[in-house]
Amino acid sequence: MRGAIFGAVFAAGLAFSAAHANDPIAVNINASEPGPRIDRHIFGQFAEQLGTQIYGGIWVGKNSKIPNTRGIRKDVVAALRELHIPDVRWPGGCYADQYHWRDGVGKTHNARINTSWGDVLDTNAFGTDEYFDFLKQIGAEAYVSVNVGSGTVEEASDWLEYMTADKPTALAKLRARNGHPAPYHVAFMGIGNESWDCGGLMTPTEYTARMRRFARFVNDLDPADKMQKIAVGPGTSDTAWTNAVMDTWKKRHGWSFDINGMSLHSYTVSGGWPPHMASADFGQKDYAAVLKETLKMDGLIQKQSAVMDKYDPDKKIALVVDEWGAWLAPTPGSNPAFLQQQNSLRDAILAALNLDIFARHADRVRMANIAQMVNVLQAMLMTDGPRMVKTPTYYVFKMYVPFQDATLLPVRYDAGTYTAGDLALPRVDVIAAKAKDGRSVVSLVNIDPTRPADFAGTVPGAGASIARGETLTAPAVDSVNSFAAPNTVIPKPISANVANGRLAISLPPKSVTVLTLGRTP
Ligand code: AHR
């Protein structure tokens, strides 16, 4: 099976060749022809008001015994800070199209029923000001989804005024009375969510009519800011919606309106809807099936990008994969509306494969938000009362920090084949980049759960004398980190000398490895 290729065949740069007699792997990384920047926003997150994500997972309230800063959990903030999270999408998801921002500001927040997720009471204790406090604590930017389904242009416009007005308008004064005189920075605004489904079951024509008005009249009022507007895009490989959004954008004129991105939602749901694959206690058959399914992300991006290219060959509009990840069967005994699932080594490998796909499409995919952040779907963290555990997916995001805003380096390799029953998958997956600090960084995913991957390579001209990094693996494909055993799936340091320009390294089965090339002191 041919591996992923970005660019042509290269002579210069970093070259690995396989040392494994039965399964030769050849990797050739071209350091002399850099590709696009891997936007740090592809490492974005999604935190919907859903289940125990906000309430319990992030927000515990100022009077909680769980250590907190102004109501926000200290342990969760400390863990998330290590991921250098670029942005957090909030308040939904489906919930965004039922959310009315005034319920979450001021002295008395109004409780409502969360009809999107289990008909539970949403106290709205966590509102706009708490969201921005959370962002500040973890060092991320804002990505708000405005209510297009049950809200109005006026309501959304008022919300943006509340958040961003730098002059003494009525809503800037309200914000000041609520303790925040300075405007907030809103980096991204989503114009609705899945308007073809939970966002109002609209036709493309209905949506684009609304999109034009929201994009025209809902604005960031801080002239110093350049908020980007993201339209709802497709959720399947069907291209009718994409054509409608892109055609509407193409036909805009003058000061009518503009958008900067279009979303793509794609979950890994193996075996069809509803999600029924177990998130724990599964074997290699399910491991292979889920990873095979997730690799379809590449074809989906290619297909939707090709449509975008017709209208936008200069790639002004970003494809924003603002919901992605594994959607598995709910954890037995949990409220199914809370979308709680375990997170295993398989999720870690799935995350790495998707991040690699986004990086390879970095010229068009300039943002992505994994679903979701805490306690929901493919989460970074899980909490239970005062306890918190970092998931295998968390560690992949941490290991991939050097790829944030790095420059993609073209790579050619023969991935080989990993077969499981009648399923055939690539055996390995590789990306490489030049990090912001100038050092080369490589991710090597060994998908095969039974065979190690041995590499031997040369590093011509780079002056590197050592490759250092971390490998994430575990005893089994379904290994998880539990509250009782939180260190079952954690990265371990790995290094290899680069002697006379040659590098040799052996990577364990079912593993993710990120290496940075450098010099020994
Ligand atoms: O992430 C859970 C839900 O999945 C989101 O609310 C919705 O946008 C999507 O269908």
Short mmCIF file of C-alpha atoms and ligand atoms in Angstrom, two decimals, residues 46 48 50 89 92-95 117 193-194 196-198 265 267 323 327 339 371-372 376-377, ligand 1:
data_model
loop_
_atom_site.label_atom_id
_atom_site.label_comp_id
_atom_site.label_asym_id
_atom_site.label_seq_id
_atom_site.Cartn_x
_atom_site.Cartn_y
_atom_site.Cartn_z
CA PHE A 46 -14.76 21.88 21.17
CA GLU A 48 -20.31 22.09 24.19
CA LEU A 50 -23.42 18.89 27.07
CA ARG A 89 -15.48 26.28 20.23
CA GLY A 92 -22.23 24.10 20.76
CA GLY A 93 -22.81 22.05 18.66
CA CYS A 94 -26.54 21.52 18.50
CA TYR A 95 -26.82 23.46 21.75
CA TRP A 117 -28.88 16.89 25.44
CA ASN A 193 -24.19 24.63 13.52
CA GLU A 194 -25.28 21.71 11.34
CA TRP A 196 -28.93 20.83 7.71
CA ASP A 197 -29.85 18.79 10.81
CA CYS A 198 -30.17 19.80 14.48
CA HIS A 265 -18.22 17.77 10.45
CA TYR A 267 -17.12 11.67 13.12
CA GLU A 323 -16.18 18.52 14.79
CA TRP A 327 -18.12 8.58 18.34
CA LEU A 339 -22.18 11.09 25.11
CA ALA A 371 -15.11 16.64 19.75
CA GLN A 372 -14.87 17.20 22.57
CA VAL A 376 -17.75 14.07 26.15
CA LEU A 377 -16.93 11.83 23.14
O1 AHR B 1 -20.66 16.64 19.33
C1 AHR B 1 -21.96 16.23 19.52
C2 AHR B 1 -22.90 16.75 18.45
O2 AHR B 1 -22.57 16.20 17.21
C3 AHR B 1 -22.90 18.22 18.19
O3 AHR B 1 -23.66 18.94 19.11
C4 AHR B 1 -23.49 18.31 16.83
O4 AHR B 1 -23.05 19.44 16.13
C5 AHR B 1 -23.05 17.02 16.16
O5 AHR B 1 -24.07 16.40 15.53
#
